[in-house]
Coordinates of C-alpha atoms in Angstrom, one line a residue:
X1 CA 30.7 93.7 173.7
X2 CA 33.0 91.0 172.1
X3 CA 31.5 87.7 171.1
X4 CA 33.3 84.6 172.3
X5 CA 34.4 82.5 169.3
X6 CA 33.0 79.0 169.4
X7 CA 35.7 76.3 169.6
X8 CA 35.9 73.7 166.9
X9 CA 34.5 70.4 168.1
X10 CA 36.9 67.6 167.5
X11 CA 37.0 63.8 167.4
X12 CA 40.3 61.8 167.4
X13 CA 39.7 58.2 166.4
X14 CA 42.7 56.1 167.8
X15 CA 43.6 53.3 165.4
X16 CA 46.5 50.8 165.6
X17 CA 47.7 51.0 162.0
X18 CA 46.7 47.6 160.7
X19 CA 46.0 47.4 157.0
X20 CA 42.2 47.5 157.2
X21 CA 42.3 50.4 159.6
X22 CA 44.6 52.4 157.3
X23 CA 42.6 51.7 154.2
X24 CA 39.4 52.7 156.1
X25 CA 41.0 56.1 156.7
X26 CA 42.3 56.5 153.2
X27 CA 39.0 55.7 151.5
X28 CA 37.2 58.1 153.8
X29 CA 39.5 61.0 153.1
X30 CA 39.7 60.2 149.3
X31 CA 35.9 60.2 149.1
X32 CA 35.5 63.4 151.2
X33 CA 33.5 61.5 153.8
X34 CA 35.1 63.0 156.9
X35 CA 35.7 66.7 157.6
X36 CA 38.4 68.6 159.4
X37 CA 36.7 67.9 162.8
X38 CA 38.2 64.4 162.5
X39 CA 42.0 64.1 163.3
X40 CA 42.8 60.4 163.2
X41 CA 45.6 59.1 165.5
X42 CA 47.6 56.2 164.1
X43 CA 49.8 54.1 166.4
X44 CA 51.7 52.3 163.6
X45 CA 52.4 48.6 163.8
X46 CA 55.0 48.5 161.0
X47 CA 56.3 50.7 158.2
X48 CA 54.2 49.8 155.1
X49 CA 53.3 51.2 151.7
X50 CA 49.7 51.4 153.0
X51 CA 50.8 53.6 155.9
X52 CA 52.7 55.8 153.6
X53 CA 49.7 56.1 151.1
X54 CA 47.3 56.9 154.0
X55 CA 49.4 59.7 155.3
X56 CA 50.0 61.0 151.8
X57 CA 46.2 61.0 151.2
X58 CA 45.6 63.3 154.2
X59 CA 48.5 65.6 153.3
X60 CA 47.5 65.9 149.7
X61 CA 44.1 67.1 150.8
X62 CA 45.6 69.6 153.3
X63 CA 44.2 67.6 156.2
X64 CA 45.9 66.7 159.5
X65 CA 46.7 63.3 160.8
X66 CA 48.6 62.3 164.0
X67 CA 51.2 59.5 164.1
X68 CA 52.5 58.0 167.3
X69 CA 56.3 58.2 167.2
X70 CA 56.9 55.8 170.1
X71 CA 54.3 53.1 169.5
X72 CA 53.8 50.4 172.2
X73 CA 52.5 47.8 169.7
X74 CA 54.2 46.1 166.8
X75 CA 57.8 46.8 165.7
X76 CA 57.4 50.0 163.7
X77 CA 60.5 51.8 165.2
X78 CA 62.9 48.9 164.8
X79 CA 61.8 48.0 161.2
X80 CA 61.8 51.6 160.1
X81 CA 65.4 51.9 161.5
X82 CA 66.4 48.8 159.6
X83 CA 64.9 50.1 156.3
X84 CA 66.5 53.4 156.8
X85 CA 69.9 51.7 157.1
X86 CA 69.2 50.0 153.8
X87 CA 68.3 53.4 152.3
X88 CA 64.8 52.2 151.5
X89 CA 62.6 54.5 149.4
X90 CA 59.6 53.6 151.7
X91 CA 61.6 54.5 154.8
X92 CA 62.9 57.8 153.4
X93 CA 59.4 58.8 152.2
X94 CA 57.9 58.0 155.6
X95 CA 60.6 59.8 157.5
X96 CA 60.3 62.9 155.3
X97 CA 56.6 63.1 156.0
X98 CA 56.9 62.4 159.8
X99 CA 59.8 64.9 160.3
X100 CA 59.0 67.7 157.9
X101 CA 55.3 67.9 157.0
X102 CA 53.2 70.3 159.1
X103 CA 50.0 68.3 158.5
X104 CA 51.5 65.3 160.3
X105 CA 51.1 65.9 164.1
X106 CA 53.8 64.0 166.1
X107 CA 52.1 62.1 168.9
X108 CA 53.9 60.6 171.9
X109 CA 52.7 58.2 174.5
X110 CA 53.9 59.7 177.8
X111 CA 56.4 57.6 179.7
X112 CA 59.8 58.1 181.3
X113 CA 61.7 57.8 177.9
X114 CA 59.4 60.2 176.0
X115 CA 59.4 62.7 178.9
X116 CA 63.2 62.9 178.6
X117 CA 63.0 63.4 174.8
X118 CA 60.2 66.0 175.0
X119 CA 61.9 68.0 177.7
X120 CA 64.8 68.6 175.4
X121 CA 62.6 69.3 172.3
X122 CA 62.4 72.8 171.0
X123 CA 59.0 72.3 169.5
X124 CA 57.3 70.4 172.3
X125 CA 54.1 72.6 172.2
X126 CA 53.2 71.3 168.7
X127 CA 52.6 67.8 169.8
X128 CA 49.8 65.4 170.7
X129 CA 50.4 63.7 174.0
X130 CA 48.8 60.5 175.1
X131 CA 48.4 60.0 178.9
X132 CA 47.0 56.5 179.4
X133 CA 47.7 55.9 183.1
X134 CA 48.3 57.7 186.4
X135 CA 52.0 57.0 186.5
X136 CA 52.5 59.2 183.5
X137 CA 50.9 62.3 185.0
X138 CA 53.9 63.5 186.9
X139 CA 56.1 63.0 183.9
X140 CA 53.7 65.1 181.8
X141 CA 53.6 67.9 184.4
X142 CA 57.4 68.0 184.6
X143 CA 57.7 68.4 180.8
X144 CA 54.8 70.7 180.3
X145 CA 55.4 73.1 183.2
X146 CA 54.2 76.5 182.0
X147 CA 53.5 75.4 178.4
X148 CA 51.1 72.8 177.1
X149 CA 51.0 70.6 174.0
X150 CA 48.5 71.2 171.3
X151 CA 46.4 68.3 172.4
X152 CA 46.5 66.1 175.5
X153 CA 44.6 62.8 175.6
X154 CA 43.6 61.9 179.1
X155 CA 41.6 59.1 180.7
X156 CA 38.3 59.7 182.5
X157 CA 40.2 60.5 185.8
X158 CA 39.6 63.4 188.1
X159 CA 43.3 63.9 188.7
X160 CA 44.0 64.4 185.0
X161 CA 41.0 66.6 184.5
X162 CA 42.0 68.8 187.4
X163 CA 45.8 69.0 186.8
X164 CA 45.9 69.3 183.0
X165 CA 44.6 72.8 182.6
X166 CA 43.8 73.0 178.9
X167 CA 44.0 71.2 175.5
X168 CA 42.3 68.1 177.0
X169 CA 40.8 65.3 174.9
X170 CA 39.0 62.5 176.7
X171 CA 40.3 59.0 175.6
X172 CA 38.0 56.1 176.4
X173 CA 37.7 52.5 175.2
X174 CA 34.0 52.5 174.5
X175 CA 33.9 49.1 172.8
X176 CA 32.8 46.3 175.1
X177 CA 35.0 43.6 173.5
X178 CA 34.1 40.0 174.0
X179 CA 36.4 37.0 174.1
X180 CA 34.3 35.2 171.4
X181 CA 32.1 36.7 168.7
X182 CA 29.2 34.4 169.7
X183 CA 29.2 36.2 173.1
X184 CA 27.7 39.3 171.5
X185 CA 24.5 37.4 171.2
X186 CA 24.0 37.9 175.0
X187 CA 23.6 41.6 174.5
X188 CA 23.1 42.5 170.9
X189 CA 22.4 46.2 171.4
X190 CA 24.2 48.4 174.0
X191 CA 25.3 51.9 174.9
X192 CA 28.6 53.0 173.3
X193 CA 29.2 56.6 174.4
X194 CA 27.7 60.0 175.0
X195 CA 31.1 61.8 175.0
X196 CA 30.0 63.4 171.7
X197 CA 27.3 65.3 173.6
X198 CA 28.9 66.3 176.8
X199 CA 32.7 66.8 176.1
X200 CA 32.4 70.5 175.8
X201 CA 30.6 70.8 179.2
X202 CA 33.7 69.1 180.8
X203 CA 36.0 71.7 179.3
X204 CA 37.4 69.3 176.7
X205 CA 38.5 70.3 173.2
X206 CA 37.4 66.9 171.9
X207 CA 37.0 63.2 172.5
X208 CA 38.7 60.0 171.4
X209 CA 38.1 56.3 171.3
X210 CA 39.3 53.1 169.6
X211 CA 36.2 52.9 167.4
X212 CA 34.8 49.4 167.0
X213 CA 38.2 47.7 167.4
X214 CA 38.9 48.4 171.1
X215 CA 42.1 49.2 172.9
X216 CA 43.3 45.6 173.2
X217 CA 45.8 44.8 170.4
X218 CA 46.2 41.4 168.8
X219 CA 48.5 41.3 165.8
X220 CA 47.6 37.8 164.6
X221 CA 44.1 36.9 163.5
X222 CA 42.3 33.6 163.8
X223 CA 39.4 31.8 162.2
X224 CA 36.3 32.7 164.3
X225 CA 33.5 30.3 165.1
X226 CA 31.0 33.1 164.7
X227 CA 31.1 36.3 162.5
X228 CA 30.0 39.5 164.1
X229 CA 29.4 42.9 162.5
X230 CA 29.4 46.0 164.8
X231 CA 27.4 49.0 163.7
X232 CA 27.3 52.4 165.5
X233 CA 24.1 54.5 165.4
X234 CA 22.5 57.4 167.2
X235 CA 19.7 57.0 169.7
X236 CA 16.9 59.6 170.0
X237 CA 19.2 61.8 172.3
X238 CA 22.1 61.7 169.9
X239 CA 24.2 59.4 172.2
X240 CA 25.9 56.6 170.3
X241 CA 24.9 53.0 170.6
X242 CA 26.3 49.9 169.0
X243 CA 24.4 46.9 167.6
X244 CA 26.1 43.6 167.1
X245 CA 24.9 41.3 164.2
X246 CA 26.0 37.8 164.8
X247 CA 25.9 34.7 162.6
X248 CA 23.7 31.7 163.5
X249 CA 25.6 28.6 162.3
X250 CA 28.3 28.9 165.0
X251 CA 29.3 25.3 165.7
X252 CA 32.7 25.3 163.8
X253 CA 35.1 27.5 161.8
X254 CA 33.9 26.2 158.5
X255 CA 32.2 28.5 155.9
X256 CA 33.1 32.0 157.0
X257 CA 31.4 33.4 153.9
X258 CA 28.1 31.7 154.9
X259 CA 28.4 33.0 158.4
X260 CA 29.0 36.5 157.1
X261 CA 25.9 36.2 155.0
X262 CA 23.8 35.4 158.0
X263 CA 25.1 38.3 160.0
X264 CA 24.8 40.6 157.0
X265 CA 21.1 39.7 156.4
X266 CA 20.4 40.7 160.0
X267 CA 22.2 44.0 159.5
X268 CA 20.3 44.9 156.3
X269 CA 16.9 44.0 157.8
X270 CA 17.6 46.0 161.1
X271 CA 19.1 49.0 159.4
X272 CA 16.2 49.3 156.9
X273 CA 13.8 49.1 159.9
X274 CA 15.6 51.7 161.9
X275 CA 16.6 54.1 159.1
X276 CA 20.3 54.0 159.9
X277 CA 22.2 56.7 158.1
X278 CA 23.7 55.7 154.8
X279 CA 27.5 56.1 154.7
X280 CA 30.3 54.9 152.5
X281 CA 30.9 52.0 154.9
X282 CA 27.2 51.1 155.0
X283 CA 27.1 51.2 151.2
X284 CA 29.9 48.6 151.3
X285 CA 27.8 46.3 153.4
X286 CA 24.8 46.8 151.1
X287 CA 26.9 46.1 148.0
X288 CA 28.0 42.8 149.6
X289 CA 24.4 42.0 150.3
X290 CA 23.2 42.7 146.8
X291 CA 26.1 40.9 145.1
X292 CA 26.4 38.0 147.5
X293 CA 30.1 38.8 147.8
X294 CA 32.2 37.8 150.9
X295 CA 34.9 40.5 151.2
X296 CA 36.9 39.0 154.0
X297 CA 36.9 39.8 157.7
X298 CA 39.4 42.6 157.4
X299 CA 37.1 44.4 155.0
X300 CA 34.1 43.8 157.3
X301 CA 35.9 45.6 160.1
X302 CA 36.9 48.3 157.6
X303 CA 33.3 49.0 156.7
X304 CA 32.3 49.2 160.3
X305 CA 35.1 51.7 161.1
X306 CA 34.2 53.8 158.1
X307 CA 30.6 54.0 159.0
X308 CA 31.4 55.1 162.6
X309 CA 33.8 57.8 161.6
X310 CA 31.5 59.2 158.9
X311 CA 28.6 59.3 161.4
X312 CA 30.6 61.3 163.9
X313 CA 32.0 63.6 161.2
X314 CA 28.5 64.5 160.1
X315 CA 27.4 65.0 163.6
X316 CA 30.3 67.4 164.5
X317 CA 30.0 69.3 161.2
X318 CA 32.7 71.6 159.8
X319 CA 34.5 71.6 156.5

């Protein structure tokens, strides 16, 4: 009697390629904090040295990373084309990795244009396809008639689950994003996802989300009235929950460092009480607490992402 091999359990964090997101990935891989169960997906915003270094960090460690070749945010394609015309070293290095490295998985958001390209592509199987809406399903089925891509990200929709026969990865936005940071005070602790528990029962090869950033993309930042820190943790059933730590002095945009300190004090007290797992990202928060340092809001988000991804990596296991 032959034994059925257990499939590898996979998580595909979907990040938009802003600097703090890229640095989060790079620091995790350089410190061996995420294993091969994690394949990040980067939808790049622009061609930068940080993007290049992040991809190189994964490749140098013989680890896979997916890059969206037709991003819907930012101006990556146009700027890369312009740099290529100028024979930029950055552009040439990026293109060499994207086109020739087998550790870089080419990802495509399915739409009319990408369907035409993929239909004519000789290597359409070795792709990661992102289906975000129902209108793209027929395009996908036309391209992948009789053959499937390596991974197919699908929404929580019965039609996709039924009509995409294999290689399915569930993509959900699990982050309940608020208009204002102060609004997180209305519900400081909430459910995040249990896809990590049940994805295999739904005949999926993995699950995907937008971490603690959310699907909505805003390229420009702003000075917040309140500072919020978002921490993922496991409940007693191993489902993922999220706790929001919000500053108290929220009457103006002054003193972001002080607001961060207020939120951070709540985080440290709560995490100590609930024995939240120590991760590289969590150590970053504790270093700030012990030193009194304010690292900037981008780094705050970076630490939260790092903590989330390391938690899931440890949960899924693997090398």
